[in-house]
Amino acid sequence: MSETTRYYKGLKCRECGKPYPPEPVHVCEFCFGPLEVEYDYEAIAADLTRERIESRPANMWRYRELLPIDGNVSVGFNVGYTPLIRANRLAERLGIHELWIKNDSVNYPTLSFKDRVVSVALTRAVEFGYDTVACASTGNLANSVAANAAGAGLKSYVFIPSDLEPGKVLGSQIFGTNVVGIEGTYDQVNRLCSEIGGRFPWAFANINMRPYYAEGSKAMGFEIAEQLGWRLPDHVVVPMAGGSLITKIRKSFDELTKLELVKKHPSRIHGAQAENCSPIVTAVKEGTDAFRPVEKPDTIVKSLAIGNPADGFYAIQTINETGGYGENPGDDEVVEGIRLLGEYEGIFSETAGGTVVGAVQRLVESGRIGKDESVVLCVTGHGLKTKEALEGRLPSPPTIRPSLKDFEELISAETK
Ligand SMILES: Cc1ncc(COP(=O)(O)O)c(C=O)c1O
Ligand SMILES: [Zn+2]
């Protein structure tokens, strides 16, 4: 990519507003608030048009002006622009008319939306001169850091709870990374990584690179709007772990509106978590703006099992201010959601996608989503990574001898 103009000004504290230069920092030294990237929207508005975006390659970097890198994309050039599917069969089953699935389970290269955040974080890490990258992860982020680091020739360390699904562990190891399993929860992994970050000069995607990393999630929202024909939907349902993705979907819609790339439209942004680890959803339901951390998450939805979400407060704010709601389906509903995506739309999602479908079912039943309103579901990771969630849930397929007679008997038994 030859466009190297910088369209962002630097970082700014979300709480006290103190400005910071664009360095590898993520916390305000005065009030401990999180730092966020600040853009020069006037400069962007002067250069960025729908036509310009549409003329670019089909990847997330077609929105380059709204992503915080200094020069050329060095990591993850093929990430993004995943399909937005009109899901008519699932819509009918749910009793609504206009349903779309943003299918990030086929994101390149590691089949989850984390490839978006990692391509920004690692491009930035290269710009800062790091040779080693790392992360604390519930699985998908580790896969993506490992793969993108391998592709870019960077050394990597990924830290995960030691009880993750085998597909998520292998899905990092195959890239020649250093996987470190920690006997503890994600929150303990994260705390340890903050300490390691103080000792080792590494770029942690979701710690010291966090302001840049988080901006990558906006691309999912930009694409939803563009693929809907430059329009914002009435509802979006987003899975939440640390709570960053949901806040950035909102930011993406706000930015497109500010830049007049879409017409102003009030999208309700809903959040989904699993029943036994739902600090953000519980706070929304209880009507408080502070959440109670969950000490020991206990759910098959391991990718969303963050008990103390870093962006929990802002996720609650996003949901409340946009008129959205939170839902927290139980494990059985999650499995049903995975099966619905499979059987009605031919999409094999991981547990996070099942959580989103479970949540939308409840939102439709409670009338929070109206039958004639447009709805986008964010499906964020692939089902082959979490096969064990379905263990014992599907019948064993019949086995027959290689004979036509056996098959005819099987069919006639099934049709009786
Ligand atoms: C598949 C999947 N979906 C959604 C999320 C939620 O992301 P966030 O931490 O930005 O809320 C994660 C986070 O790990 C994830 O793995
Ligand atoms: Zn501050």
Short mmCIF file of C-alpha atoms and ligand atoms in Angstrom, two decimals:
data_model
loop_
_atom_site.label_atom_id
_atom_site.label_comp_id
_atom_site.label_asym_id
_atom_site.label_seq_id
_atom_site.Cartn_x
_atom_site.Cartn_y
_atom_site.Cartn_z
CA MET A 1 0.00 0.00 0.00
CA SER A 2 1.53 3.30 -1.01
CA GLU A 3 -0.64 5.66 1.04
CA THR A 4 1.42 6.61 4.06
CA THR A 5 -0.22 9.78 5.33
CA ARG A 6 -0.94 9.63 9.03
CA TYR A 7 -4.52 10.50 9.90
CA TYR A 8 -4.40 10.05 13.63
CA LYS A 9 -3.09 12.57 16.10
CA GLY A 10 -1.98 10.39 18.96
CA LEU A 11 -3.53 8.94 22.09
CA LYS A 12 -5.89 10.50 24.62
CA CYS A 13 -7.08 9.41 28.06
CA ARG A 14 -10.72 8.36 27.89
CA GLU A 15 -11.32 9.67 31.39
CA CYS A 16 -9.38 12.93 31.92
CA GLY A 17 -8.67 13.76 28.27
CA LYS A 18 -4.90 14.16 28.72
CA PRO A 19 -3.19 13.76 25.34
CA TYR A 20 -0.30 11.31 24.82
CA PRO A 21 2.07 10.83 21.89
CA PRO A 22 1.48 7.62 19.88
CA GLU A 23 3.76 5.35 21.88
CA PRO A 24 3.44 1.83 23.26
CA VAL A 25 1.46 2.96 26.32
CA HIS A 26 -2.11 2.14 27.32
CA VAL A 27 -2.87 3.67 30.74
CA CYS A 28 -3.05 7.33 31.77
CA GLU A 29 -0.32 8.06 34.29
CA PHE A 30 -2.54 10.63 36.06
CA CYS A 31 -5.91 8.90 36.44
CA PHE A 32 -5.20 5.31 35.28
CA GLY A 33 -7.88 5.68 32.59
CA PRO A 34 -7.43 3.75 29.31
CA LEU A 35 -5.81 5.53 26.38
CA GLU A 36 -7.59 5.72 23.06
CA VAL A 37 -6.51 6.73 19.55
CA GLU A 38 -7.53 10.24 18.43
CA TYR A 39 -8.07 11.00 14.75
CA ASP A 40 -7.98 14.09 12.60
CA TYR A 41 -11.49 13.69 11.19
CA GLU A 42 -11.24 16.84 9.07
CA ALA A 43 -8.25 15.47 7.22
CA ILE A 44 -9.95 12.09 6.84
CA ALA A 45 -13.18 13.66 5.55
CA ALA A 46 -11.19 15.54 2.91
CA ASP A 47 -9.64 12.33 1.55
CA LEU A 48 -11.97 9.43 2.25
CA THR A 49 -14.98 8.74 0.04
CA ARG A 50 -17.15 5.67 -0.57
CA GLU A 51 -15.69 5.43 -4.08
CA ARG A 52 -12.13 5.48 -2.76
CA ILE A 53 -12.88 2.73 -0.27
CA GLU A 54 -14.69 0.62 -2.88
CA SER A 55 -11.76 0.92 -5.31
CA ARG A 56 -9.39 -0.76 -2.86
CA PRO A 57 -8.64 -4.47 -2.29
CA ALA A 58 -11.23 -6.49 -0.33
CA ASN A 59 -9.54 -6.48 3.06
CA MET A 60 -9.89 -4.39 6.23
CA TRP A 61 -7.15 -2.00 5.14
CA ARG A 62 -9.55 -0.40 2.68
CA TYR A 63 -10.41 1.78 5.74
CA ARG A 64 -6.76 2.55 6.36
CA GLU A 65 -7.35 6.24 7.20
CA LEU A 66 -9.39 5.12 10.21
CA LEU A 67 -6.78 2.69 11.51
CA PRO A 68 -3.80 3.87 13.60
CA ILE A 69 -0.65 2.95 11.72
CA ASP A 70 2.12 5.29 10.53
CA GLY A 71 3.23 3.76 7.26
CA ASN A 72 2.57 0.69 5.18
CA VAL A 73 0.72 -2.38 6.40
CA SER A 74 3.38 -4.92 7.36
CA VAL A 75 1.28 -7.58 9.10
CA GLY A 76 -2.07 -9.02 8.06
CA PHE A 77 -2.65 -7.44 4.68
CA ASN A 78 -5.27 -10.09 3.77
CA VAL A 79 -7.34 -9.80 6.92
CA GLY A 80 -11.02 -8.85 6.85
CA TYR A 81 -13.76 -8.18 4.33
CA THR A 82 -15.46 -11.39 5.42
CA PRO A 83 -18.91 -12.25 4.01
CA LEU A 84 -22.09 -10.59 5.27
CA ILE A 85 -24.73 -13.26 4.65
CA ARG A 86 -28.47 -12.64 4.31
CA ALA A 87 -29.74 -15.37 6.65
CA ASN A 88 -33.31 -15.92 5.47
CA ARG A 89 -33.75 -19.45 6.79
CA LEU A 90 -32.57 -18.60 10.29
CA ALA A 91 -34.62 -15.38 10.17
CA GLU A 92 -37.78 -17.36 9.49
CA ARG A 93 -36.96 -19.75 12.31
CA LEU A 94 -36.48 -16.79 14.68
CA GLY A 95 -39.62 -15.06 13.42
CA ILE A 96 -37.97 -11.95 11.97
CA HIS A 97 -37.66 -10.61 8.43
CA GLU A 98 -34.23 -9.13 7.90
CA LEU A 99 -31.34 -11.04 9.42
CA TRP A 100 -27.69 -10.85 8.43
CA ILE A 101 -24.66 -12.75 9.66
CA LYS A 102 -21.27 -11.09 9.60
CA ASN A 103 -19.22 -14.24 9.26
CA ASP A 104 -15.81 -13.61 10.78
CA SER A 105 -15.43 -17.34 11.38
CA VAL A 106 -13.78 -17.34 7.96
CA ASN A 107 -11.41 -14.47 8.65
CA TYR A 108 -7.87 -14.94 7.32
CA PRO A 109 -5.59 -16.48 8.54
CA THR A 110 -6.90 -17.96 11.83
CA LEU A 111 -10.69 -18.04 11.46
CA SER A 112 -11.68 -15.46 14.06
CA PHE A 113 -12.19 -11.69 14.30
CA LYS A 114 -8.97 -11.49 16.32
CA ASP A 115 -7.04 -11.41 13.04
CA ARG A 116 -8.33 -7.83 12.70
CA VAL A 117 -6.97 -6.56 16.01
CA VAL A 118 -3.72 -8.46 15.59
CA SER A 119 -2.93 -7.05 12.15
CA VAL A 120 -3.10 -3.52 13.60
CA ALA A 121 -1.26 -4.37 16.84
CA LEU A 122 1.56 -6.20 15.08
CA THR A 123 1.96 -3.67 12.27
CA ARG A 124 2.32 -1.06 15.01
CA ALA A 125 4.74 -3.31 16.96
CA VAL A 126 6.95 -3.49 13.84
CA GLU A 127 6.76 0.31 13.51
CA PHE A 128 7.93 0.62 17.13
CA GLY A 129 10.85 -1.71 16.40
CA TYR A 130 9.84 -4.72 18.54
CA ASP A 131 11.15 -8.13 17.52
CA THR A 132 9.01 -10.12 19.99
CA VAL A 133 5.23 -10.02 20.32
CA ALA A 134 2.99 -11.63 22.93
CA CYS A 135 -0.53 -11.75 24.36
CA ALA A 136 -2.77 -12.98 27.16
CA SER A 137 -5.56 -14.93 25.51
CA THR A 138 -8.64 -17.11 25.83
CA GLY A 139 -7.46 -18.87 22.64
CA ASN A 140 -8.36 -17.00 19.48
CA LEU A 141 -6.03 -14.07 20.09
CA ALA A 142 -3.19 -16.52 20.76
CA ASN A 143 -3.88 -18.30 17.44
CA SER A 144 -3.81 -15.02 15.57
CA VAL A 145 -0.72 -13.55 17.26
CA ALA A 146 1.13 -16.82 16.63
CA ALA A 147 0.17 -17.03 12.94
CA ASN A 148 0.68 -13.38 12.07
CA ALA A 149 4.00 -13.27 13.96
CA ALA A 150 5.20 -16.33 12.03
CA GLY A 151 4.21 -14.73 8.74
CA ALA A 152 6.04 -11.53 9.65
CA GLY A 153 9.15 -13.23 11.02
CA LEU A 154 8.58 -12.01 14.59
CA LYS A 155 9.26 -14.07 17.70
CA SER A 156 6.15 -14.70 19.81
CA TYR A 157 4.95 -15.88 23.21
CA VAL A 158 1.30 -16.61 23.85
CA PHE A 159 -0.09 -17.07 27.37
CA ILE A 160 -3.34 -19.01 27.84
CA PRO A 161 -5.28 -20.76 30.62
CA SER A 162 -3.93 -24.34 30.63
CA ASP A 163 -7.42 -25.87 30.32
CA LEU A 164 -8.28 -24.43 26.88
CA GLU A 165 -9.75 -26.60 24.11
CA PRO A 166 -7.07 -28.73 22.36
CA GLY A 167 -7.96 -27.10 19.00
CA LYS A 168 -7.06 -23.69 20.38
CA VAL A 169 -3.74 -24.91 21.82
CA LEU A 170 -2.72 -26.76 18.66
CA GLY A 171 -4.01 -23.81 16.63
CA SER A 172 -1.21 -21.73 18.18
CA GLN A 173 1.56 -24.34 18.39
CA ILE A 174 1.45 -25.11 14.68
CA PHE A 175 2.88 -21.65 13.99
CA GLY A 176 6.07 -22.35 15.95
CA THR A 177 5.20 -19.90 18.72
CA ASN A 178 6.00 -20.33 22.41
CA VAL A 179 2.74 -21.40 24.08
CA VAL A 180 2.71 -21.00 27.86
CA GLY A 181 -0.24 -22.61 29.67
CA ILE A 182 -1.05 -21.00 33.02
CA GLU A 183 -2.83 -22.94 35.74
CA GLY A 184 -5.51 -20.37 36.40
CA THR A 185 -8.25 -18.22 34.92
CA TYR A 186 -7.85 -15.76 32.05
CA ASP A 187 -7.77 -12.91 34.57
CA GLN A 188 -4.79 -14.51 36.30
CA VAL A 189 -3.09 -14.99 32.93
CA ASN A 190 -3.68 -11.33 32.16
CA ARG A 191 -2.27 -10.12 35.48
CA LEU A 192 0.83 -12.25 35.02
CA CYS A 193 1.30 -10.83 31.51
CA SER A 194 1.24 -7.28 32.87
CA GLU A 195 4.09 -8.27 35.19
CA ILE A 196 5.99 -9.99 32.37
CA GLY A 197 5.49 -6.87 30.24
CA GLY A 198 7.26 -4.85 32.95
CA ARG A 199 10.28 -7.16 32.77
CA PHE A 200 10.59 -8.03 29.08
CA PRO A 201 10.69 -5.55 26.18
CA TRP A 202 7.88 -7.19 24.24
CA ALA A 203 4.82 -5.89 22.40
CA PHE A 204 1.81 -7.41 24.15
CA ALA A 205 -1.04 -7.13 21.64
CA ASN A 206 -3.71 -6.55 24.28
CA ILE A 207 -1.64 -4.76 26.94
CA ASN A 208 0.89 -2.12 25.85
CA MET A 209 -0.41 -2.25 22.24
CA ARG A 210 -4.04 -2.20 23.41
CA PRO A 211 -5.06 1.25 22.07
CA TYR A 212 -3.92 0.21 18.56
CA TYR A 213 -5.13 -3.40 18.85
CA ALA A 214 -8.62 -2.33 19.88
CA GLU A 215 -9.05 -0.04 16.85
CA GLY A 216 -8.75 -3.08 14.56
CA SER A 217 -12.21 -4.23 15.69
CA LYS A 218 -13.75 -1.14 14.05
CA ALA A 219 -13.15 -2.71 10.66
CA MET A 220 -15.88 -5.26 11.39
CA GLY A 221 -18.38 -2.42 11.82
CA PHE A 222 -17.15 -0.52 8.74
CA GLU A 223 -17.62 -3.64 6.65
CA ILE A 224 -21.11 -4.31 8.00
CA ALA A 225 -22.19 -0.81 6.94
CA GLU A 226 -20.55 -0.98 3.53
CA GLN A 227 -21.88 -4.49 2.81
CA LEU A 228 -25.40 -3.36 3.74
CA GLY A 229 -25.07 -0.79 0.95
CA TRP A 230 -23.73 2.02 3.15
CA ARG A 231 -26.47 1.79 5.74
CA LEU A 232 -26.56 1.08 9.47
CA PRO A 233 -28.75 -1.76 10.78
CA ASP A 234 -31.46 -1.37 13.44
CA HIS A 235 -29.76 -3.96 15.68
CA VAL A 236 -26.35 -5.59 16.07
CA VAL A 237 -25.69 -8.47 18.46
CA VAL A 238 -22.06 -8.75 19.57
CA PRO A 239 -20.27 -11.36 21.71
CA MET A 240 -18.37 -9.88 24.65
CA ALA A 241 -15.30 -11.06 26.57
CA GLY A 242 -13.13 -8.08 27.53
CA GLY A 243 -15.84 -5.85 26.04
CA SER A 244 -13.64 -4.15 23.47
CA LEU A 245 -15.26 -5.36 20.23
CA ILE A 246 -18.72 -4.04 21.16
CA THR A 247 -17.40 -0.56 21.99
CA LYS A 248 -15.51 -0.44 18.69
CA ILE A 249 -18.52 -1.52 16.62
CA ARG A 250 -20.22 1.54 18.05
CA LYS A 251 -17.22 3.75 17.36
CA SER A 252 -17.13 2.52 13.76
CA PHE A 253 -20.78 3.46 13.20
CA ASP A 254 -20.23 6.86 14.85
CA GLU A 255 -17.19 7.54 12.67
CA LEU A 256 -18.96 6.61 9.42
CA THR A 257 -21.84 8.90 10.45
CA LYS A 258 -19.51 11.78 11.34
CA LEU A 259 -17.73 11.41 7.98
CA GLU A 260 -21.14 11.32 6.20
CA LEU A 261 -20.33 7.96 4.64
CA VAL A 262 -23.66 6.68 6.02
CA LYS A 263 -26.90 8.41 6.98
CA LYS A 264 -27.37 8.94 10.70
CA HIS A 265 -29.33 5.99 12.07
CA PRO A 266 -29.81 4.78 15.65
CA SER A 267 -28.41 1.23 15.79
CA ARG A 268 -29.18 -0.62 19.01
CA ILE A 269 -26.08 -2.52 20.07
CA HIS A 270 -26.72 -5.65 22.14
CA GLY A 271 -24.13 -7.70 24.01
CA ALA A 272 -23.99 -11.48 24.51
CA GLN A 273 -22.13 -13.45 27.17
CA ALA A 274 -22.48 -16.99 28.55
CA GLU A 275 -24.66 -17.50 31.60
CA ASN A 276 -21.88 -18.56 33.97
CA CYS A 277 -19.55 -15.74 33.01
CA SER A 278 -21.62 -12.68 32.28
CA PRO A 279 -20.44 -9.73 34.37
CA ILE A 280 -21.37 -7.16 31.70
CA VAL A 281 -24.80 -8.60 30.88
CA THR A 282 -25.65 -8.97 34.58
CA ALA A 283 -24.84 -5.29 35.17
CA VAL A 284 -27.02 -4.26 32.21
CA LYS A 285 -29.90 -6.37 33.49
CA GLU A 286 -29.53 -4.99 37.00
CA GLY A 287 -29.37 -1.43 35.68
CA THR A 288 -26.01 -0.59 37.27
CA ASP A 289 -23.06 0.91 35.44
CA ALA A 290 -20.45 -1.02 37.40
CA PHE A 291 -20.01 -4.78 37.05
CA ARG A 292 -19.12 -7.40 39.63
CA PRO A 293 -16.15 -9.50 38.44
CA VAL A 294 -16.78 -13.24 38.14
CA GLU A 295 -14.11 -15.08 40.13
CA LYS A 296 -14.36 -18.51 38.53
CA PRO A 297 -15.98 -18.62 35.07
CA ASP A 298 -17.64 -22.00 34.47
CA THR A 299 -18.92 -22.32 30.91
CA ILE A 300 -18.26 -24.16 27.66
CA VAL A 301 -17.83 -20.71 26.09
CA LYS A 302 -14.16 -20.45 26.97
CA SER A 303 -13.38 -17.76 24.38
CA LEU A 304 -15.68 -15.33 26.24
CA ALA A 305 -14.69 -16.45 29.76
CA ILE A 306 -13.27 -13.21 31.09
CA GLY A 307 -14.47 -12.54 34.63
CA ASN A 308 -12.99 -9.06 34.94
CA PRO A 309 -13.42 -7.40 31.54
CA ALA A 310 -10.97 -4.56 30.84
CA ASP A 311 -13.58 -2.61 28.85
CA GLY A 312 -16.57 -3.78 30.86
CA PHE A 313 -17.55 -0.29 31.99
CA TYR A 314 -17.50 1.07 28.44
CA ALA A 315 -19.35 -1.97 27.11
CA ILE A 316 -22.18 -1.33 29.59
CA GLN A 317 -22.21 2.32 28.51
CA THR A 318 -22.34 1.34 24.82
CA ILE A 319 -25.29 -0.96 25.38
CA ASN A 320 -27.21 1.53 27.53
CA GLU A 321 -26.55 4.61 25.41
CA THR A 322 -27.57 2.91 22.15
CA GLY A 323 -30.75 1.44 23.64
CA GLY A 324 -29.44 -2.12 23.41
CA TYR A 325 -29.66 -4.90 25.96
CA GLY A 326 -27.63 -7.84 27.22
CA GLU A 327 -28.45 -11.54 27.17
CA ASN A 328 -26.63 -14.48 28.71
CA PRO A 329 -27.81 -17.86 27.39
CA GLY A 330 -26.86 -21.05 29.22
CA ASP A 331 -24.64 -23.77 27.78
CA ASP A 332 -27.59 -25.72 26.33
CA GLU A 333 -28.87 -22.64 24.52
CA VAL A 334 -25.34 -22.02 23.22
CA VAL A 335 -25.18 -25.51 21.74
CA GLU A 336 -28.64 -25.04 20.25
CA GLY A 337 -27.41 -21.77 18.74
CA ILE A 338 -24.40 -23.49 17.17
CA ARG A 339 -26.72 -26.14 15.71
CA LEU A 340 -29.13 -23.53 14.35
CA LEU A 341 -26.29 -21.73 12.54
CA GLY A 342 -25.18 -25.06 11.11
CA GLU A 343 -28.55 -26.47 10.12
CA TYR A 344 -30.19 -23.26 8.88
CA GLU A 345 -27.27 -21.36 7.36
CA GLY A 346 -24.44 -23.82 6.78
CA ILE A 347 -22.15 -21.93 9.14
CA PHE A 348 -20.04 -23.81 11.68
CA SER A 349 -19.40 -21.40 14.52
CA GLU A 350 -17.51 -21.72 17.75
CA THR A 351 -19.25 -21.31 21.10
CA ALA A 352 -19.18 -17.51 20.91
CA GLY A 353 -21.45 -17.61 17.84
CA GLY A 354 -23.81 -20.00 19.63
CA THR A 355 -23.96 -17.46 22.44
CA VAL A 356 -24.96 -14.72 20.00
CA VAL A 357 -27.73 -16.85 18.47
CA GLY A 358 -28.96 -17.82 21.96
CA ALA A 359 -29.02 -14.13 22.84
CA VAL A 360 -30.92 -13.06 19.71
CA GLN A 361 -33.55 -15.72 20.34
CA ARG A 362 -34.18 -14.20 23.76
CA LEU A 363 -34.16 -10.64 22.39
CA VAL A 364 -36.79 -11.53 19.79
CA GLU A 365 -38.92 -13.41 22.33
CA SER A 366 -38.86 -10.49 24.75
CA GLY A 367 -39.82 -8.05 21.97
CA ARG A 368 -36.59 -6.06 22.27
CA ILE A 369 -35.97 -6.86 18.62
CA GLY A 370 -39.04 -6.20 16.47
CA LYS A 371 -40.12 -8.53 13.66
CA ASP A 372 -39.64 -5.94 10.92
CA GLU A 373 -36.31 -4.54 12.06
CA SER A 374 -32.92 -5.30 10.50
CA VAL A 375 -30.54 -7.37 12.61
CA VAL A 376 -26.86 -8.23 12.20
CA LEU A 377 -25.31 -11.08 14.20
CA CYS A 378 -21.55 -11.03 14.69
CA VAL A 379 -20.22 -14.58 14.36
CA THR A 380 -16.62 -14.24 15.42
CA GLY A 381 -14.88 -17.63 15.44
CA HIS A 382 -14.88 -21.05 13.73
CA GLY A 383 -16.49 -24.19 15.15
CA LEU A 384 -13.65 -26.58 14.38
CA LYS A 385 -11.74 -24.88 17.21
CA THR A 386 -14.32 -25.84 19.85
CA LYS A 387 -15.50 -29.30 18.79
CA GLU A 388 -15.70 -30.58 22.38
CA ALA A 389 -18.68 -28.27 23.04
CA LEU A 390 -20.68 -30.64 20.82
CA GLU A 391 -19.41 -33.89 22.30
CA GLY A 392 -22.32 -36.21 23.06
CA ARG A 393 -24.74 -33.67 21.54
CA LEU A 394 -25.01 -35.21 18.08
CA PRO A 395 -26.02 -38.83 17.37
CA SER A 396 -23.35 -41.22 16.06
CA PRO A 397 -23.87 -41.63 12.31
CA PRO A 398 -25.11 -45.08 11.19
CA THR A 399 -22.56 -47.48 9.76
CA ILE A 400 -23.43 -50.07 7.11
CA ARG A 401 -21.60 -52.64 5.02
CA PRO A 402 -20.69 -51.47 1.48
CA SER A 403 -23.90 -52.93 0.06
CA LEU A 404 -26.87 -51.34 -1.68
CA LYS A 405 -29.19 -53.70 0.20
CA ASP A 406 -27.92 -52.41 3.55
CA PHE A 407 -28.45 -48.85 2.42
CA GLU A 408 -31.99 -49.57 1.23
CA GLU A 409 -32.77 -51.12 4.62
CA LEU A 410 -31.33 -48.09 6.37
CA ILE A 411 -33.43 -45.69 4.30
CA SER A 412 -36.61 -47.66 4.74
CA ALA A 413 -36.01 -47.88 8.52
CA GLU A 414 -35.48 -44.11 8.64
CA THR A 415 -38.58 -43.30 6.63
CA LYS A 416 -40.86 -45.57 8.68
C1 LIG B 1 -14.60 -15.65 19.24
C2 LIG B 1 -14.57 -14.40 20.07
N1 LIG B 1 -15.60 -13.55 19.97
C3 LIG B 1 -15.66 -12.42 20.70
C4 LIG B 1 -14.66 -12.09 21.61
C5 LIG B 1 -14.83 -10.85 22.43
O1 LIG B 1 -13.87 -9.89 22.24
P1 LIG B 1 -13.68 -8.67 23.26
O2 LIG B 1 -12.63 -9.15 24.24
O3 LIG B 1 -13.20 -7.58 22.38
O4 LIG B 1 -14.98 -8.40 23.94
C6 LIG B 1 -13.55 -12.95 21.74
C7 LIG B 1 -12.47 -12.62 22.66
O5 LIG B 1 -11.62 -13.38 22.97
C8 LIG B 1 -13.51 -14.14 20.95
O6 LIG B 1 -12.50 -15.00 21.05
ZN ZN B 2 -6.40 10.27 32.55
#
